[in-house]
Amino acid sequence: MDVAVSNQARQLENTARRFVINVTASAQRAYEVRSCEITSDAFRNRTSFQSSISLEDVFADDIAAGLRSCLSKLSGDTEVVALPNYVLEIPGLTLAGAQLVATRTQEDILHIIIRFRFFVGGINNVFRSKLGFDDTVNDHAANLSVRVLADIALPFLNICEAYRSGMVTEKTSFTEFVAGLSERSQELRFQVELLKRFVDSKDKTEELSGPNSSINIRQLSAITSDIDEF
């Protein structure tokens, strides 16, 4: 959407932070995001995607729709399209001043660079939460719970069932199982300890977003500690 440049946008233009998106397209494939890049006078941070991924898979709905609006300005040939008055806003983030550089290759693939001259706010708001850029403590605790169940609890139950049914009779098999279990538990304990430190630090500055976050983490820590003692 093209809008008149506001006083806020003029003030934002003084910032040096820029957001760049690299996209490809062809007759057989729709727009696919190859990478995203944040640049400033002091640093450059690039995120590349290893597989074919669409705009809607990477970006929040309003951002994806705004990018498609920008891309609709292209003719499909090699060209440069400037949209200096373009402003894309979502809660917590403003992108402004778009420029599109499109290059048609001999293989009939269109490479497109979408460059926003400046932005303010948290750039992580541009991405879908499932990508993992803004996972909360609750999400990580839930993921760790699943890993504890899959990597430790279920194998332990399986070996117990094997002994009960008489399928395992050699002492070496049990010894190897315990050694592998202990090795995996060390990694999980390390992650749990990091989470505990994060929660302790967060408690000092603000209220936790979920009332059961610290409880879940303490339960995970207790589980891994019991396994180590075993």
Coordinates of C-alpha atoms in Angstrom, one line a residue:
M1 CA 0.0 0.0 0.0
D2 CA 1.4 3.4 -1.0
V3 CA 0.8 6.1 1.6
A4 CA 2.0 9.6 2.0
V5 CA 5.2 9.9 4.0
S6 CA 4.3 11.0 7.5
N7 CA 6.4 13.0 9.9
Q8 CA 7.1 9.8 11.8
A9 CA 8.5 8.2 8.6
R10 CA 10.7 11.2 8.0
Q11 CA 12.1 10.9 11.5
L12 CA 12.6 7.2 11.0
E13 CA 14.7 7.8 7.9
N14 CA 17.5 9.0 10.1
T15 CA 18.1 5.4 11.4
A16 CA 20.7 3.3 9.7
R17 CA 19.0 -0.1 10.2
R18 CA 17.8 -1.7 7.1
F19 CA 15.8 -4.9 6.3
V20 CA 16.5 -6.9 3.1
I21 CA 14.7 -9.9 1.8
N22 CA 15.9 -12.1 -1.0
V23 CA 13.2 -13.9 -3.0
T24 CA 13.2 -16.1 -6.1
A25 CA 10.4 -17.1 -8.5
S26 CA 9.9 -19.0 -11.8
A27 CA 7.2 -20.2 -14.1
Q28 CA 7.1 -23.5 -12.1
R29 CA 7.4 -22.1 -8.6
A30 CA 5.8 -19.2 -6.8
Y31 CA 7.7 -16.6 -4.7
E32 CA 10.1 -18.4 -2.3
V33 CA 12.1 -16.7 0.4
R34 CA 15.8 -17.5 0.2
S35 CA 17.2 -15.2 3.0
C36 CA 16.5 -12.2 5.2
E37 CA 19.1 -9.7 6.2
I38 CA 19.4 -6.9 8.8
T39 CA 22.1 -4.4 8.2
S40 CA 23.4 -1.2 9.9
D41 CA 26.5 0.8 10.0
A42 CA 27.8 -1.5 12.8
F43 CA 26.7 -5.0 11.8
R44 CA 25.2 -7.4 9.2
N45 CA 23.0 -10.3 10.3
R46 CA 21.8 -12.8 7.7
T47 CA 19.3 -15.7 8.0
S48 CA 19.2 -18.2 5.2
F49 CA 16.5 -20.8 4.6
Q50 CA 17.7 -24.3 3.6
S51 CA 14.6 -25.4 1.8
S52 CA 11.9 -23.9 -0.4
I53 CA 9.6 -21.8 1.8
S54 CA 6.8 -19.3 0.8
L55 CA 6.2 -15.8 2.0
E56 CA 3.3 -17.0 4.1
D57 CA 5.5 -19.6 5.8
V58 CA 8.1 -17.1 6.9
F59 CA 6.3 -13.8 7.6
A60 CA 3.3 -12.8 9.7
D61 CA 0.1 -12.4 7.7
D62 CA 0.1 -8.6 7.3
I63 CA 3.8 -8.6 6.4
A64 CA 3.3 -11.4 3.8
A65 CA 0.4 -9.5 2.3
G66 CA 2.4 -6.2 2.2
L67 CA 5.3 -7.9 0.5
R68 CA 3.0 -9.4 -2.2
S69 CA 1.6 -5.9 -2.7
C70 CA 5.2 -4.7 -3.4
L71 CA 5.9 -7.7 -5.7
S72 CA 2.8 -6.9 -7.7
K73 CA 4.5 -3.8 -8.9
L74 CA 7.1 -5.9 -10.9
S75 CA 6.6 -6.7 -14.6
G76 CA 8.6 -10.0 -14.4
D77 CA 11.6 -8.7 -16.2
T78 CA 15.0 -7.3 -15.0
E79 CA 14.2 -3.9 -13.5
V80 CA 14.4 -1.7 -10.4
V81 CA 11.2 -0.4 -8.8
A82 CA 11.4 2.3 -6.1
L83 CA 8.6 2.8 -3.6
P84 CA 10.0 5.6 -1.4
N85 CA 6.6 6.4 0.2
Y86 CA 5.8 2.8 1.1
V87 CA 5.1 2.1 4.8
L88 CA 4.3 -1.3 6.2
E89 CA 3.2 -1.3 9.9
I90 CA 2.3 -4.1 12.3
P91 CA 2.1 -4.0 16.1
G92 CA 5.7 -3.5 17.4
L93 CA 7.3 -2.8 14.0
T94 CA 7.4 -0.3 11.2
L95 CA 9.1 -0.8 7.8
A96 CA 9.4 2.0 5.3
G97 CA 10.9 3.0 2.0
A98 CA 10.9 0.0 -0.2
Q99 CA 13.1 -0.7 -3.2
L100 CA 12.8 -3.8 -5.4
V101 CA 15.7 -5.0 -7.6
A102 CA 14.6 -7.8 -10.0
T103 CA 17.0 -9.8 -12.2
R104 CA 15.8 -12.4 -14.8
T105 CA 18.5 -15.1 -15.3
Q106 CA 19.1 -17.2 -18.4
E107 CA 17.5 -20.1 -16.6
D108 CA 14.3 -18.0 -16.5
I109 CA 14.5 -17.6 -12.8
L110 CA 13.6 -14.2 -11.3
H111 CA 15.8 -13.1 -8.4
I112 CA 14.3 -10.3 -6.3
I113 CA 15.9 -8.2 -3.6
I114 CA 13.3 -6.3 -1.5
R115 CA 15.1 -3.6 0.5
F116 CA 13.5 -1.4 3.2
R117 CA 15.5 1.7 3.8
F118 CA 14.8 1.7 7.6
F119 CA 12.7 0.1 10.3
V120 CA 11.9 0.7 14.0
G121 CA 10.7 -1.8 16.5
G122 CA 11.5 -5.5 17.0
I123 CA 12.4 -7.1 13.7
N124 CA 11.4 -10.5 15.1
N125 CA 7.8 -9.4 14.9
V126 CA 8.1 -9.7 11.1
F127 CA 8.4 -13.5 11.4
R128 CA 5.9 -16.2 12.2
S129 CA 6.3 -17.5 15.7
K130 CA 6.7 -21.1 14.6
L131 CA 10.1 -20.2 13.1
G132 CA 11.5 -19.9 16.6
F133 CA 12.8 -16.4 16.7
D134 CA 10.6 -15.5 19.7
D135 CA 10.0 -18.8 21.5
T136 CA 8.9 -18.2 25.1
V137 CA 10.1 -20.0 28.2
N138 CA 6.8 -21.9 28.3
D139 CA 7.3 -23.1 24.7
H140 CA 10.9 -24.3 25.5
A141 CA 9.8 -26.0 28.6
A142 CA 7.1 -27.8 26.7
N143 CA 9.6 -28.9 24.1
L144 CA 12.0 -30.1 26.8
S145 CA 9.1 -32.1 28.4
V146 CA 8.6 -33.9 25.1
R147 CA 12.3 -34.6 24.8
V148 CA 12.5 -36.0 28.3
L149 CA 9.6 -38.3 27.5
A150 CA 10.9 -39.4 24.1
D151 CA 14.6 -39.7 25.0
I152 CA 14.5 -40.9 28.6
A153 CA 11.2 -42.0 30.0
L154 CA 10.0 -44.1 27.0
P155 CA 13.4 -46.0 26.5
F156 CA 13.4 -46.7 30.3
L157 CA 9.9 -48.1 30.1
N158 CA 10.8 -50.1 27.1
I159 CA 13.8 -51.8 28.8
C160 CA 11.7 -52.5 31.9
E161 CA 9.1 -54.2 29.7
A162 CA 11.8 -56.1 27.9
Y163 CA 13.1 -57.5 31.2
R164 CA 9.7 -58.3 32.4
S165 CA 8.9 -60.3 29.3
G166 CA 12.3 -62.0 29.3
M167 CA 13.5 -60.5 26.0
V168 CA 16.7 -59.1 27.6
T169 CA 18.8 -61.4 29.7
E170 CA 22.4 -60.1 29.2
K171 CA 23.8 -57.7 31.8
T172 CA 25.8 -55.9 29.1
S173 CA 22.7 -54.8 27.3
F174 CA 21.4 -53.1 30.5
T175 CA 24.7 -51.5 31.1
E176 CA 24.9 -50.1 27.6
F177 CA 21.4 -48.8 28.0
V178 CA 22.1 -47.0 31.3
A179 CA 25.3 -45.4 29.8
G180 CA 23.3 -44.0 26.8
L181 CA 20.6 -42.8 29.1
S182 CA 23.0 -41.0 31.3
E183 CA 24.7 -39.4 28.3
R184 CA 21.4 -38.0 27.0
S185 CA 20.4 -36.8 30.4
Q186 CA 23.5 -34.6 30.7
E187 CA 22.5 -32.6 27.6
L188 CA 18.9 -32.2 28.9
R189 CA 20.2 -31.2 32.4
F190 CA 22.4 -28.5 30.8
Q191 CA 19.4 -27.0 28.9
V192 CA 17.2 -27.2 32.0
E193 CA 19.8 -25.3 34.0
L194 CA 20.0 -22.6 31.3
L195 CA 16.2 -22.2 31.5
K196 CA 16.3 -22.1 35.3
R197 CA 18.8 -19.2 35.2
F198 CA 16.7 -17.4 32.6
V199 CA 13.6 -17.7 34.7
D200 CA 15.4 -16.6 37.9
S201 CA 16.7 -13.5 36.0
K202 CA 13.2 -12.8 34.5
D203 CA 11.6 -13.1 37.9
K204 CA 13.7 -10.1 39.1
T205 CA 12.5 -7.8 36.4
E206 CA 8.9 -8.8 35.4
E207 CA 6.2 -11.2 36.1
L208 CA 6.3 -14.5 34.1
S209 CA 4.0 -14.7 31.2
G210 CA 2.7 -18.1 32.4
P211 CA 2.0 -19.0 36.0
N212 CA 3.4 -22.6 35.7
S213 CA 6.6 -21.9 33.8
S214 CA 9.0 -22.1 36.7
I215 CA 7.1 -25.1 38.1
N216 CA 7.5 -27.0 34.8
I217 CA 11.2 -26.3 34.7
R218 CA 11.8 -27.4 38.3
Q219 CA 9.9 -30.6 37.5
L220 CA 12.1 -31.2 34.5
S221 CA 15.2 -30.6 36.6
A222 CA 14.1 -33.0 39.2
I223 CA 13.4 -35.7 36.6
T224 CA 16.9 -35.4 35.0
S225 CA 18.6 -35.3 38.5
D226 CA 16.8 -38.5 39.5
I227 CA 18.0 -40.2 36.3
D228 CA 21.6 -39.2 36.9
E229 CA 21.4 -40.6 40.5
F230 CA 20.0 -43.8 39.1

